[in-house]
PDB file of C-alpha atoms in Angstrom:
ATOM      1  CA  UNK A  19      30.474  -6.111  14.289  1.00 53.00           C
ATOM      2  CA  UNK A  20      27.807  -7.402  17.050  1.00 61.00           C
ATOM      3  CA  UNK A  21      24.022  -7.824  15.504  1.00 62.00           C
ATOM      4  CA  UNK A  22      22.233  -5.781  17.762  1.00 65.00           C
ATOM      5  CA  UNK A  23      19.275  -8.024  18.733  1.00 64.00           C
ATOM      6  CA  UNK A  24      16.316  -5.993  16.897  1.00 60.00           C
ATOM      7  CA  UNK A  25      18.197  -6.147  13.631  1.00 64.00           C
ATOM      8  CA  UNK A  26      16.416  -8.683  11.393  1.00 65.00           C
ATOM      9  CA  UNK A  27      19.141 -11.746  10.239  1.00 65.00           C
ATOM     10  CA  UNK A  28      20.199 -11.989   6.905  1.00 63.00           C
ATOM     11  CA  UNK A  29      20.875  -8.572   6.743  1.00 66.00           C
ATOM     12  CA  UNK A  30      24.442  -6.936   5.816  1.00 71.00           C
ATOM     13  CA  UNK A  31      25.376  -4.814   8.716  1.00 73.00           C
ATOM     14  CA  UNK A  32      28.259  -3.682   6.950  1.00 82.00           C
ATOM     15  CA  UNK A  33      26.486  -1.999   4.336  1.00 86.00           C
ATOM     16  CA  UNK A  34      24.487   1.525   5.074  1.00 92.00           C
ATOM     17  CA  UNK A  35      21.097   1.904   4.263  1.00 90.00           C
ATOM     18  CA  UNK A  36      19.416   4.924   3.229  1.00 92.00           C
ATOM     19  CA  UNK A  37      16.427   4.236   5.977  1.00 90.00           C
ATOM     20  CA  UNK A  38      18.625   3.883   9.020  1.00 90.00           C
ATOM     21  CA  UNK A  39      20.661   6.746   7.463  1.00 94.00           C
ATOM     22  CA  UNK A  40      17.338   8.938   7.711  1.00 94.00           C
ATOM     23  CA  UNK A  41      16.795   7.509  11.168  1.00 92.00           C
ATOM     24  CA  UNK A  42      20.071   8.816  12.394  1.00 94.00           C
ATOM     25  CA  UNK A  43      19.627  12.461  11.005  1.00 95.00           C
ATOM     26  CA  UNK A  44      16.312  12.356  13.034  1.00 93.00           C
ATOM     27  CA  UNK A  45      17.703  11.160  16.260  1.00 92.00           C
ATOM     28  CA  UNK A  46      16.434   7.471  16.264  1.00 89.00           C
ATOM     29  CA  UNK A  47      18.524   4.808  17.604  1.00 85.00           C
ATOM     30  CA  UNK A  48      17.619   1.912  14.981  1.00 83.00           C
ATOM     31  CA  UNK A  49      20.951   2.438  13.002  1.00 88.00           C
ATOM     32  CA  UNK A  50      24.518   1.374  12.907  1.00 88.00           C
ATOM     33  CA  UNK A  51      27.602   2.796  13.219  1.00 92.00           C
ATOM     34  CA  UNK A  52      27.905   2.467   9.405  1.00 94.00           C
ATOM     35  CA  UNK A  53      24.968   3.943   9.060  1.00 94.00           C
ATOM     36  CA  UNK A  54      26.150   6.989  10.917  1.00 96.00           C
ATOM     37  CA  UNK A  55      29.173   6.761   9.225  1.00 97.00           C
ATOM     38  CA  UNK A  56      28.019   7.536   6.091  1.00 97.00           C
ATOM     39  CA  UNK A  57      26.024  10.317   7.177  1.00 98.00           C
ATOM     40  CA  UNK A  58      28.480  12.102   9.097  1.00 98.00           C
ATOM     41  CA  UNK A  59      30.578  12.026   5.738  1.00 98.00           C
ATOM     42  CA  UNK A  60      27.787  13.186   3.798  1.00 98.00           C
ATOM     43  CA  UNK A  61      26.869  16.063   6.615  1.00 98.00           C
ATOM     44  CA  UNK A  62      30.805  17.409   6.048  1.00 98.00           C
ATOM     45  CA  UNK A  63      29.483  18.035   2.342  1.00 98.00           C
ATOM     46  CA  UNK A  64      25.814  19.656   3.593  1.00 97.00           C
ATOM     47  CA  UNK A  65      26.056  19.895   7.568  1.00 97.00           C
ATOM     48  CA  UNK A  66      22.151  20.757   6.769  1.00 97.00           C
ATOM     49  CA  UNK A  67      20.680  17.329   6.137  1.00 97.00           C
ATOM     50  CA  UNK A  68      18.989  16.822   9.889  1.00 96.00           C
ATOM     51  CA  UNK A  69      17.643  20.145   9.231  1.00 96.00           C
ATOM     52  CA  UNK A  70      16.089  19.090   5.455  1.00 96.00           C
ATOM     53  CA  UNK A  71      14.634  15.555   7.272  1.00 95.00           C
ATOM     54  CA  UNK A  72      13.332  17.118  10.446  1.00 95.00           C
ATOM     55  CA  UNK A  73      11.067  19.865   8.051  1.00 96.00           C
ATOM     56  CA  UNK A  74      10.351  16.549   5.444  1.00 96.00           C
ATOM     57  CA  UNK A  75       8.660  14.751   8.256  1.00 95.00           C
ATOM     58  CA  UNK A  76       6.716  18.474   9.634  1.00 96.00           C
ATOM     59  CA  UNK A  77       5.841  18.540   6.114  1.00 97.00           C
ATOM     60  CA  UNK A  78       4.398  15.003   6.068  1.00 97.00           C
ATOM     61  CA  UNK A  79       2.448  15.919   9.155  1.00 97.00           C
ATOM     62  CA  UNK A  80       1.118  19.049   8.049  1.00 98.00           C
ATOM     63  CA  UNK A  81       0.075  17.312   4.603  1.00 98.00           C
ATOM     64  CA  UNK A  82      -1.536  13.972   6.269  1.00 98.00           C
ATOM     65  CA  UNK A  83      -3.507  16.714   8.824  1.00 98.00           C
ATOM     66  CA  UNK A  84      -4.965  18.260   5.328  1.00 98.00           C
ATOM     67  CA  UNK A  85      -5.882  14.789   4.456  1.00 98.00           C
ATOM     68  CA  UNK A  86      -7.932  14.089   7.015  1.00 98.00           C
ATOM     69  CA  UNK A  87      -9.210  17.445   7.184  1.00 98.00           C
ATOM     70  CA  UNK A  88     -10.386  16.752   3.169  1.00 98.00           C
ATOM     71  CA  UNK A  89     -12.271  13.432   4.216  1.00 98.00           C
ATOM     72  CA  UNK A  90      -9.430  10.915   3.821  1.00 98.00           C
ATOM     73  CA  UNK A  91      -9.200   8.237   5.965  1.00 98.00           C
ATOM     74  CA  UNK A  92      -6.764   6.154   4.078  1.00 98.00           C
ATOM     75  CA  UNK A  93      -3.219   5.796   4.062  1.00 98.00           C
ATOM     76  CA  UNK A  94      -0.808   4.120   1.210  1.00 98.00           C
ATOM     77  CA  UNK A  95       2.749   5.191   2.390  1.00 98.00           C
ATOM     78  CA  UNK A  96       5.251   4.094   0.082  1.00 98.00           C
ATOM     79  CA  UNK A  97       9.039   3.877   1.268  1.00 96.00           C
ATOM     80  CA  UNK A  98       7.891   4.693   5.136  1.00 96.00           C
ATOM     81  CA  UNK A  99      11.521   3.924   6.580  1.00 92.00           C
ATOM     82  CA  UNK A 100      11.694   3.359  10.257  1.00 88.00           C
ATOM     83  CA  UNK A 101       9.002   4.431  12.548  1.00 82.00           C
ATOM     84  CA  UNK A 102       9.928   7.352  14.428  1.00 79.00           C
ATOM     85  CA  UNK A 103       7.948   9.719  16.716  1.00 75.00           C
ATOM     86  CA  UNK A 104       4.992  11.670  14.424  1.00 83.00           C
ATOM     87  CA  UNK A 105       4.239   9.156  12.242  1.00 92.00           C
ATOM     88  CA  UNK A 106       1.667   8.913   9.814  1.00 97.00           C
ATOM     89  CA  UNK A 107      -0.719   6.593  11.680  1.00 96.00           C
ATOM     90  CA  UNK A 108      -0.338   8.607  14.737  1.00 95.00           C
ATOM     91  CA  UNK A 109      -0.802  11.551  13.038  1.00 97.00           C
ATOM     92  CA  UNK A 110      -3.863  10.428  11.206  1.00 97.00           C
ATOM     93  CA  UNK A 111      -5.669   7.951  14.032  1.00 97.00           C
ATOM     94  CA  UNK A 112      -5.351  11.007  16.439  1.00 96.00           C
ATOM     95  CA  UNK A 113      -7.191  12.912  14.241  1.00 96.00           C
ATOM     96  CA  UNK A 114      -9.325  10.296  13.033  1.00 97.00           C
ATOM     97  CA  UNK A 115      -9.561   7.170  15.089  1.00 97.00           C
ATOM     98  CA  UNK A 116     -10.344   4.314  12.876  1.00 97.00           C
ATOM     99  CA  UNK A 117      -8.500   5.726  10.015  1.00 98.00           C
ATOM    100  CA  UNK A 118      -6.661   3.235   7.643  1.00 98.00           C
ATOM    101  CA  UNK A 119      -2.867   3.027   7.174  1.00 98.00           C
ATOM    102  CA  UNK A 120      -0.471   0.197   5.044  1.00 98.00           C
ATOM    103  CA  UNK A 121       3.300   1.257   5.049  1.00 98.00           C
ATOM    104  CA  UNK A 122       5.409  -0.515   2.774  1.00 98.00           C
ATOM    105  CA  UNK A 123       9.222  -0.142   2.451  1.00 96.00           C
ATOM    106  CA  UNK A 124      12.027  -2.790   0.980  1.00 92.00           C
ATOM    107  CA  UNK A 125      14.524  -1.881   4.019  1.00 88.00           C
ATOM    108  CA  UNK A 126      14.260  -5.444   6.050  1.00 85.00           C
ATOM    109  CA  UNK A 127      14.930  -3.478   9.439  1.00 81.00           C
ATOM    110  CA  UNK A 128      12.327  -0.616   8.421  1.00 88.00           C
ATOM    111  CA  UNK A 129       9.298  -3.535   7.643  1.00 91.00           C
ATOM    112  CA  UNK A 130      10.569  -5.664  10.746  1.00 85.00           C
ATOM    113  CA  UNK A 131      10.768  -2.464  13.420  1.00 83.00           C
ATOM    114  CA  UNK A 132       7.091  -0.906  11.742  1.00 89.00           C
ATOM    115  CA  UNK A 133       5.913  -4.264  12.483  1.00 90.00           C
ATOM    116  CA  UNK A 134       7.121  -4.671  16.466  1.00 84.00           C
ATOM    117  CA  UNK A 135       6.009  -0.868  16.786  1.00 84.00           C
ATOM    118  CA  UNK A 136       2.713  -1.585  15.223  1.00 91.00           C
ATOM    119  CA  UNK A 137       1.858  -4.900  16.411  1.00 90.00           C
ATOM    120  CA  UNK A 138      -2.075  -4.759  18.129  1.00 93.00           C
ATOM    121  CA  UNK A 139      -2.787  -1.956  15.999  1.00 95.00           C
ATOM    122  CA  UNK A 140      -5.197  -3.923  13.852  1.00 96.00           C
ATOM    123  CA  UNK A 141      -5.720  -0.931  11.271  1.00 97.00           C
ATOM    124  CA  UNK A 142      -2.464  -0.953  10.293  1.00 97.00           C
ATOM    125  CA  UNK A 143      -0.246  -3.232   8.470  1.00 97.00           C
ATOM    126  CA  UNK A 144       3.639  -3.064   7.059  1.00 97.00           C
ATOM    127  CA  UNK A 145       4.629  -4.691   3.768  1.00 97.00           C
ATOM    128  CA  UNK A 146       7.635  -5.431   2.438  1.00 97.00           C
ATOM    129  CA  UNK A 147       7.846  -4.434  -1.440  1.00 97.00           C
ATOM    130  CA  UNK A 148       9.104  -2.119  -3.955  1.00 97.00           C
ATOM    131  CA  UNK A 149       7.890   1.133  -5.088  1.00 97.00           C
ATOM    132  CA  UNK A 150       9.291  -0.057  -8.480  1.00 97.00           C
ATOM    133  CA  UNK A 151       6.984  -2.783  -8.969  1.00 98.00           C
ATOM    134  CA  UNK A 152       3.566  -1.281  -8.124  1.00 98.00           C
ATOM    135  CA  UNK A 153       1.457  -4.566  -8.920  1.00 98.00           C
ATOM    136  CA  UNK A 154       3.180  -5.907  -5.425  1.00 98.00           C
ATOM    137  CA  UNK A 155       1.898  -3.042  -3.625  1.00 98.00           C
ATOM    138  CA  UNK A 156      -1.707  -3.004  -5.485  1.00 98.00           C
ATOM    139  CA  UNK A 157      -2.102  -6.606  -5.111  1.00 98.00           C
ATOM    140  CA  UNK A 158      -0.717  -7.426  -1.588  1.00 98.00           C
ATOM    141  CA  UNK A 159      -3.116  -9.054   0.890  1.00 98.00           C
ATOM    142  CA  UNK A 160      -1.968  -5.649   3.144  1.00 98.00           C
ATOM    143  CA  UNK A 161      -3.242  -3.700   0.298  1.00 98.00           C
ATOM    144  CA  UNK A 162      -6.259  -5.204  -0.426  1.00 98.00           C
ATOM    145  CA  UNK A 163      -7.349  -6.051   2.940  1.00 97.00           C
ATOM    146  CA  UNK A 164      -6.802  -2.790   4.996  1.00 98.00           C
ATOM    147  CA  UNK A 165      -7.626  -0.324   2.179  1.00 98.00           C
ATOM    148  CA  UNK A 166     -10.754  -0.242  -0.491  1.00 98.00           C
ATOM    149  CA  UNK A 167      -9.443   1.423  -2.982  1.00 97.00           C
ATOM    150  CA  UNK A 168     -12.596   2.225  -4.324  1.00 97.00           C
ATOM    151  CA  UNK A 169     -12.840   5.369  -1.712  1.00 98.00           C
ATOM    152  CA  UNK A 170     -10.236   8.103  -1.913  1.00 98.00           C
ATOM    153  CA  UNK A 171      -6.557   7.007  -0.522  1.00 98.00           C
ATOM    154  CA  UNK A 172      -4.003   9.554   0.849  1.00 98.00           C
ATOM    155  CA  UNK A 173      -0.811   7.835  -1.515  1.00 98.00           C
ATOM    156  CA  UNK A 174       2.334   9.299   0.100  1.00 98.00           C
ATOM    157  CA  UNK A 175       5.898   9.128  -1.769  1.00 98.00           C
ATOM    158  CA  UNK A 176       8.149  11.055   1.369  1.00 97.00           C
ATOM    159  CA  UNK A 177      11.523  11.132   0.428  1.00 96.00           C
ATOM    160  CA  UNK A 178      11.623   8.411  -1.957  1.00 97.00           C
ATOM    161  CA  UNK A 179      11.365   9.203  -5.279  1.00 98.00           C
ATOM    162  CA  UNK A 180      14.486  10.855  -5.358  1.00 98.00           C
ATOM    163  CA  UNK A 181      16.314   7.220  -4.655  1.00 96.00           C
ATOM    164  CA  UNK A 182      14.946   6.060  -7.898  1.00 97.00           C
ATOM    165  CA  UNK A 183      16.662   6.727 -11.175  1.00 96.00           C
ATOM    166  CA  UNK A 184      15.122   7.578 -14.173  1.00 96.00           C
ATOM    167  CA  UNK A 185      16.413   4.444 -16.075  1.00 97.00           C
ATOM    168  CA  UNK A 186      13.564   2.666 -13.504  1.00 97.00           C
ATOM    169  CA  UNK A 187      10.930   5.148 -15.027  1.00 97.00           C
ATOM    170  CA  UNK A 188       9.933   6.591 -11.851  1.00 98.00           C
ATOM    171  CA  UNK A 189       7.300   8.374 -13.149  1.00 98.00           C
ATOM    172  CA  UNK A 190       5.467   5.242 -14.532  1.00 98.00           C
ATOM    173  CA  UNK A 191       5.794   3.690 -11.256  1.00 98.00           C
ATOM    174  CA  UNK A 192       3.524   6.619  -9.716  1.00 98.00           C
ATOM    175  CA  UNK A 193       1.339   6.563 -12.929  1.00 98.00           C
ATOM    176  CA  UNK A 194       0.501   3.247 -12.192  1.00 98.00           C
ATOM    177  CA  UNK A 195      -0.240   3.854  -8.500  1.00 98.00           C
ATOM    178  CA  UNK A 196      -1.782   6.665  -9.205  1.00 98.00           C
ATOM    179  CA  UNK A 197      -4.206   4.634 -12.315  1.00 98.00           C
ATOM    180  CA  UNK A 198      -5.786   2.500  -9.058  1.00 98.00           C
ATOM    181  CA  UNK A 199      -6.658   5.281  -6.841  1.00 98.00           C
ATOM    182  CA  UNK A 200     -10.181   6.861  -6.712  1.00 98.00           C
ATOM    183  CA  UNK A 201     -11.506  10.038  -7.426  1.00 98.00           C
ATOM    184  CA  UNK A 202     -10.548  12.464  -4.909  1.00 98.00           C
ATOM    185  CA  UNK A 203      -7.379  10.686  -3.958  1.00 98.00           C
ATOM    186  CA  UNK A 204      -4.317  12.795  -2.850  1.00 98.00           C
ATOM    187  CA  UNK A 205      -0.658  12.506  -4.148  1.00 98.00           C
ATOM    188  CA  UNK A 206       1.499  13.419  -1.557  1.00 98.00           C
ATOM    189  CA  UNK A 207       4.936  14.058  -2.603  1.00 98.00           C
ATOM    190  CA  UNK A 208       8.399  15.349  -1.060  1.00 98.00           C
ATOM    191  CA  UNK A 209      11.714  15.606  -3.229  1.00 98.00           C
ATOM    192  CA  UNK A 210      15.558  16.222  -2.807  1.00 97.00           C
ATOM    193  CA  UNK A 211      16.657  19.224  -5.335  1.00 97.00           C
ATOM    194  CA  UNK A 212      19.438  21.478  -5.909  1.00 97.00           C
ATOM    195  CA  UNK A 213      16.955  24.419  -6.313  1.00 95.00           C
ATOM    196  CA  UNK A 214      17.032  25.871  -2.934  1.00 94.00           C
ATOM    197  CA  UNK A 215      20.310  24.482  -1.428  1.00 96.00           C
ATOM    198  CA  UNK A 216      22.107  27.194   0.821  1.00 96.00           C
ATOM    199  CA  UNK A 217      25.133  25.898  -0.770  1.00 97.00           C
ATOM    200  CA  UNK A 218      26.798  25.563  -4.058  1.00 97.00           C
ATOM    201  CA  UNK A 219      26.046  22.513  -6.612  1.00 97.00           C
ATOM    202  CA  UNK A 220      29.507  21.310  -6.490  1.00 97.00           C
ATOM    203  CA  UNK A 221      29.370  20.914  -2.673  1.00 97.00           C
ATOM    204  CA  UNK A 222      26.273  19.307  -2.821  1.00 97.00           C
ATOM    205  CA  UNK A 223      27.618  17.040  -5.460  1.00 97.00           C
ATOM    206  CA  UNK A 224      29.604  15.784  -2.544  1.00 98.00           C
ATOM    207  CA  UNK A 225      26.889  14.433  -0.790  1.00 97.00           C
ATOM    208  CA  UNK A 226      25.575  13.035  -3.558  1.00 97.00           C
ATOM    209  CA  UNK A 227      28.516  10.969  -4.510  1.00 97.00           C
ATOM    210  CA  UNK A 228      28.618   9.478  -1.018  1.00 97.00           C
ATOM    211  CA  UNK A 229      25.087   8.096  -1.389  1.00 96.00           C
ATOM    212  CA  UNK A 230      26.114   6.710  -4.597  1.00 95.00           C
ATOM    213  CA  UNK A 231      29.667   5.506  -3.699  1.00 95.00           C
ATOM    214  CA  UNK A 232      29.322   4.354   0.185  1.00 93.00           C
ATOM    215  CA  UNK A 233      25.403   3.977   0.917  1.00 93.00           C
ATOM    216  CA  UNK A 234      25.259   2.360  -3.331  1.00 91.00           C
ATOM    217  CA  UNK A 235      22.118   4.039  -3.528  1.00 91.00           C
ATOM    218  CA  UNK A 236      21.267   7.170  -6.072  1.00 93.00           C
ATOM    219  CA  UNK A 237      20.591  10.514  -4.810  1.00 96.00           C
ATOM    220  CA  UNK A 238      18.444  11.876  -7.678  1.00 97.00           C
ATOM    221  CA  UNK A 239      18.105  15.611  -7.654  1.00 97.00           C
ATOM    222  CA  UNK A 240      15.480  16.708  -9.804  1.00 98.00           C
ATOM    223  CA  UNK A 241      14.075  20.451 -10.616  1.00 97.00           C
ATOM    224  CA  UNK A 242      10.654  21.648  -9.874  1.00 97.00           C
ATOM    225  CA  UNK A 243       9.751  21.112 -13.279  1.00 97.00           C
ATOM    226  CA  UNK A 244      10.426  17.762 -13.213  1.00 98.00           C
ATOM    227  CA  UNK A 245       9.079  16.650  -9.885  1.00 98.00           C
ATOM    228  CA  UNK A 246       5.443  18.556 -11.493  1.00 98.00           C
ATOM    229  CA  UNK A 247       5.861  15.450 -13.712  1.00 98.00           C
ATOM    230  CA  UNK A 248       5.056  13.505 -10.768  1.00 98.00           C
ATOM    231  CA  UNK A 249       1.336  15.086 -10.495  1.00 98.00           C
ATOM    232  CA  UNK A 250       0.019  14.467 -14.167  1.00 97.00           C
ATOM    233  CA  UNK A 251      -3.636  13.163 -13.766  1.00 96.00           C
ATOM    234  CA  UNK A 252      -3.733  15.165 -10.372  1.00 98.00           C
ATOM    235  CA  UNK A 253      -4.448  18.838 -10.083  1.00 98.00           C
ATOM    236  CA  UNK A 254      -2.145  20.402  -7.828  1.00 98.00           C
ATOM    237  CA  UNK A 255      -3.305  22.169  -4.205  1.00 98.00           C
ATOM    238  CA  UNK A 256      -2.268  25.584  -3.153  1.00 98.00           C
ATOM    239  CA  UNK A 257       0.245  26.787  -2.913  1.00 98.00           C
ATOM    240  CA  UNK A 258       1.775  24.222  -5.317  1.00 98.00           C
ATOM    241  CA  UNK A 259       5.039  22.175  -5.713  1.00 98.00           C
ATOM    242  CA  UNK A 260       7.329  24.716  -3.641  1.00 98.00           C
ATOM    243  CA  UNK A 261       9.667  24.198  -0.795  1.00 97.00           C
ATOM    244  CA  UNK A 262       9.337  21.955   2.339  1.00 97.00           C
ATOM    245  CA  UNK A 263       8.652  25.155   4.436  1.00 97.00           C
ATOM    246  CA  UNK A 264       6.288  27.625   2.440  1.00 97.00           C
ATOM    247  CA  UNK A 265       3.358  24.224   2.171  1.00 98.00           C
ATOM    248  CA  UNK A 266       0.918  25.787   4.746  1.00 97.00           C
ATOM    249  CA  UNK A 267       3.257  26.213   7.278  1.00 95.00           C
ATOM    250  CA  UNK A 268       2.373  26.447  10.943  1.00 90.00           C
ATOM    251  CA  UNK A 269       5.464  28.801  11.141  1.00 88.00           C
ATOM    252  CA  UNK A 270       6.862  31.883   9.760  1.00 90.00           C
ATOM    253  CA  UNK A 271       9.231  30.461   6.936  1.00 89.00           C
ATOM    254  CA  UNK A 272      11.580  33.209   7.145  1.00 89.00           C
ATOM    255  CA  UNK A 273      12.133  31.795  10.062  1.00 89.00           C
ATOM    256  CA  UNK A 274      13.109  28.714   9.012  1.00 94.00           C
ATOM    257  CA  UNK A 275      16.497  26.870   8.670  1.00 95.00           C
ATOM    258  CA  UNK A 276      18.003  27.553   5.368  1.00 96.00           C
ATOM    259  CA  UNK A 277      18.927  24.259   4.509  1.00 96.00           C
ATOM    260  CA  UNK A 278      15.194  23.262   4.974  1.00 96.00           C
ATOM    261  CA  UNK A 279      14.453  25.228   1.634  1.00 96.00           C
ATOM    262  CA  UNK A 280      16.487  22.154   0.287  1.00 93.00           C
ATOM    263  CA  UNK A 281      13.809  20.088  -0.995  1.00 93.00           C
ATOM    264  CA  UNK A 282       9.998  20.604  -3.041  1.00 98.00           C
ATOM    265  CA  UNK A 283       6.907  19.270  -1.999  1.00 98.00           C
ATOM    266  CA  UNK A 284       3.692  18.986  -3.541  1.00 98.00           C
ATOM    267  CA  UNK A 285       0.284  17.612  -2.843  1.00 98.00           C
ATOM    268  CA  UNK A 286      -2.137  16.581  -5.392  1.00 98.00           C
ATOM    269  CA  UNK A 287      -5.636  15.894  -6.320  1.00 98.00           C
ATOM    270  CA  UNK A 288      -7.098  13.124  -7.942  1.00 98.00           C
ATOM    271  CA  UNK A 289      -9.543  14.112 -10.737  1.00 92.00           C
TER     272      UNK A 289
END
């Protein structure tokens, strides 16, 4: 297999990765044909998944515009994946020039291509760390530099929580984030569920098991219930954890996709 010449070395191009598996279902081109492998065979289980990541990233929008809109000009987005087209520091600059924005991800071709695509934009930065070990995030020189987490911070988990089992304590991972933030900071969280899924569990199951067998990544799916878990310490915005389409849509959701009701967000508030 020819290494394309943006993909970082040392990297297994063999293997598929769940970021350049999200860039394919939104038609980005930093992926490989394993990559696209993968999610074609997980697409014959739920043909709906470019659907579910096309309204995750209108949610992100919609939810980073209400940030900004509350007085937030800082950005902490955990598990970014690969720039694409909307992204949260062109979302929130446009509305706010100046405002603040550190994206940190463990994919090596999601924190080298955020880096080329970012490069001059000096309130910005890309780090490479773990959502599992917070301290790394808290204590990086692109933390601590670019954001004063002192004043409120926008702390965005899009799509990632659900690749974390619970035998990694997810939700002490977010407590801990969360434990740093100010007053007034905002939890911003989307999650992969079975509630909602235009299709039956079993079929769904089959998507699952190719995350877990071919990408070797989980594909948590966890109820409403227990995504609220997520949101302890924050008080939860209208019109609460519900799915990707009914957050303050710009839309009718009726008019929506099915498959886009495959997945609960939530936005919280800091106490």
């Amino acid at each position: 297999m020819e290494r394309p010449a943006w993909a970082p070395q040392g990297i297994d191009i063999s293997v598929p990765s769940v970021s350049r598996i999200y860039d394919y279902y939104l038609g980005g081109s930093h992926n490989f044909e394993v990559d696209r492998d993968a999610a074609r065979k997980a697409m014959e289980f739920m043909p709906g998944l470019p659907k579910i990541m096309q309204a995750n990233r209108a949610f992100m929008r919609r939810a980073v515009r209400y940030a900004v809109d509350e007085g937030i000009t800082q950005f902490l987005d955990i598990g970014s994946g690969i720039p694409t087209f909307g992204n949260v520091h062109e979302v929130a600059q446009q509305a706010s020039p100046g405002a603040r924005v550190v994206y940190v991800d463990h994919d090596p071709v999601a924190v080298a291509h955020s880096r080329a695509v970012l490069e001059g934009n000096t309130d910005t930065a890309v780090l490479a760390a773990d959502l599992r070990k917070p301290r790394d995030v808290l204590n990086s020189v692109e933390v601590t530099q670019l954001l004063d987490l002192r004043r409120p911070v926008a702390l965005l988990l899009v799509a990632v929580l659900h690749f974390i089992e619970d035998a990694d304590d997810p939700y002490a991972a977010v407590a801990e984030l969360g434990e740093a933030l100010a007053p007034g900071s905002l939890l911003i969280v989307t999650h992969a569920s079975y509630e909602g899924m235009p299709i039956s569990t079993e079929q769904a199951d089959g998507a699952v098991d190719v995350y877990r067998k071919d990408v070797r990544n989980p594909l948590i799916m966890r109820s409403p219930a227990e995504i609220g878990r997520f949101f302890e310490g924050y008080e939860v915005v209208e019109p609460g954890i519900v799915p990707m389409p009914v957050w303050r849509p710009q839309t009718a959701p009726e008019d929506e996709d099915p498959y886009t009701f495959a997945g609960y967000v939530g936005v919280g508030r800091k106490a």
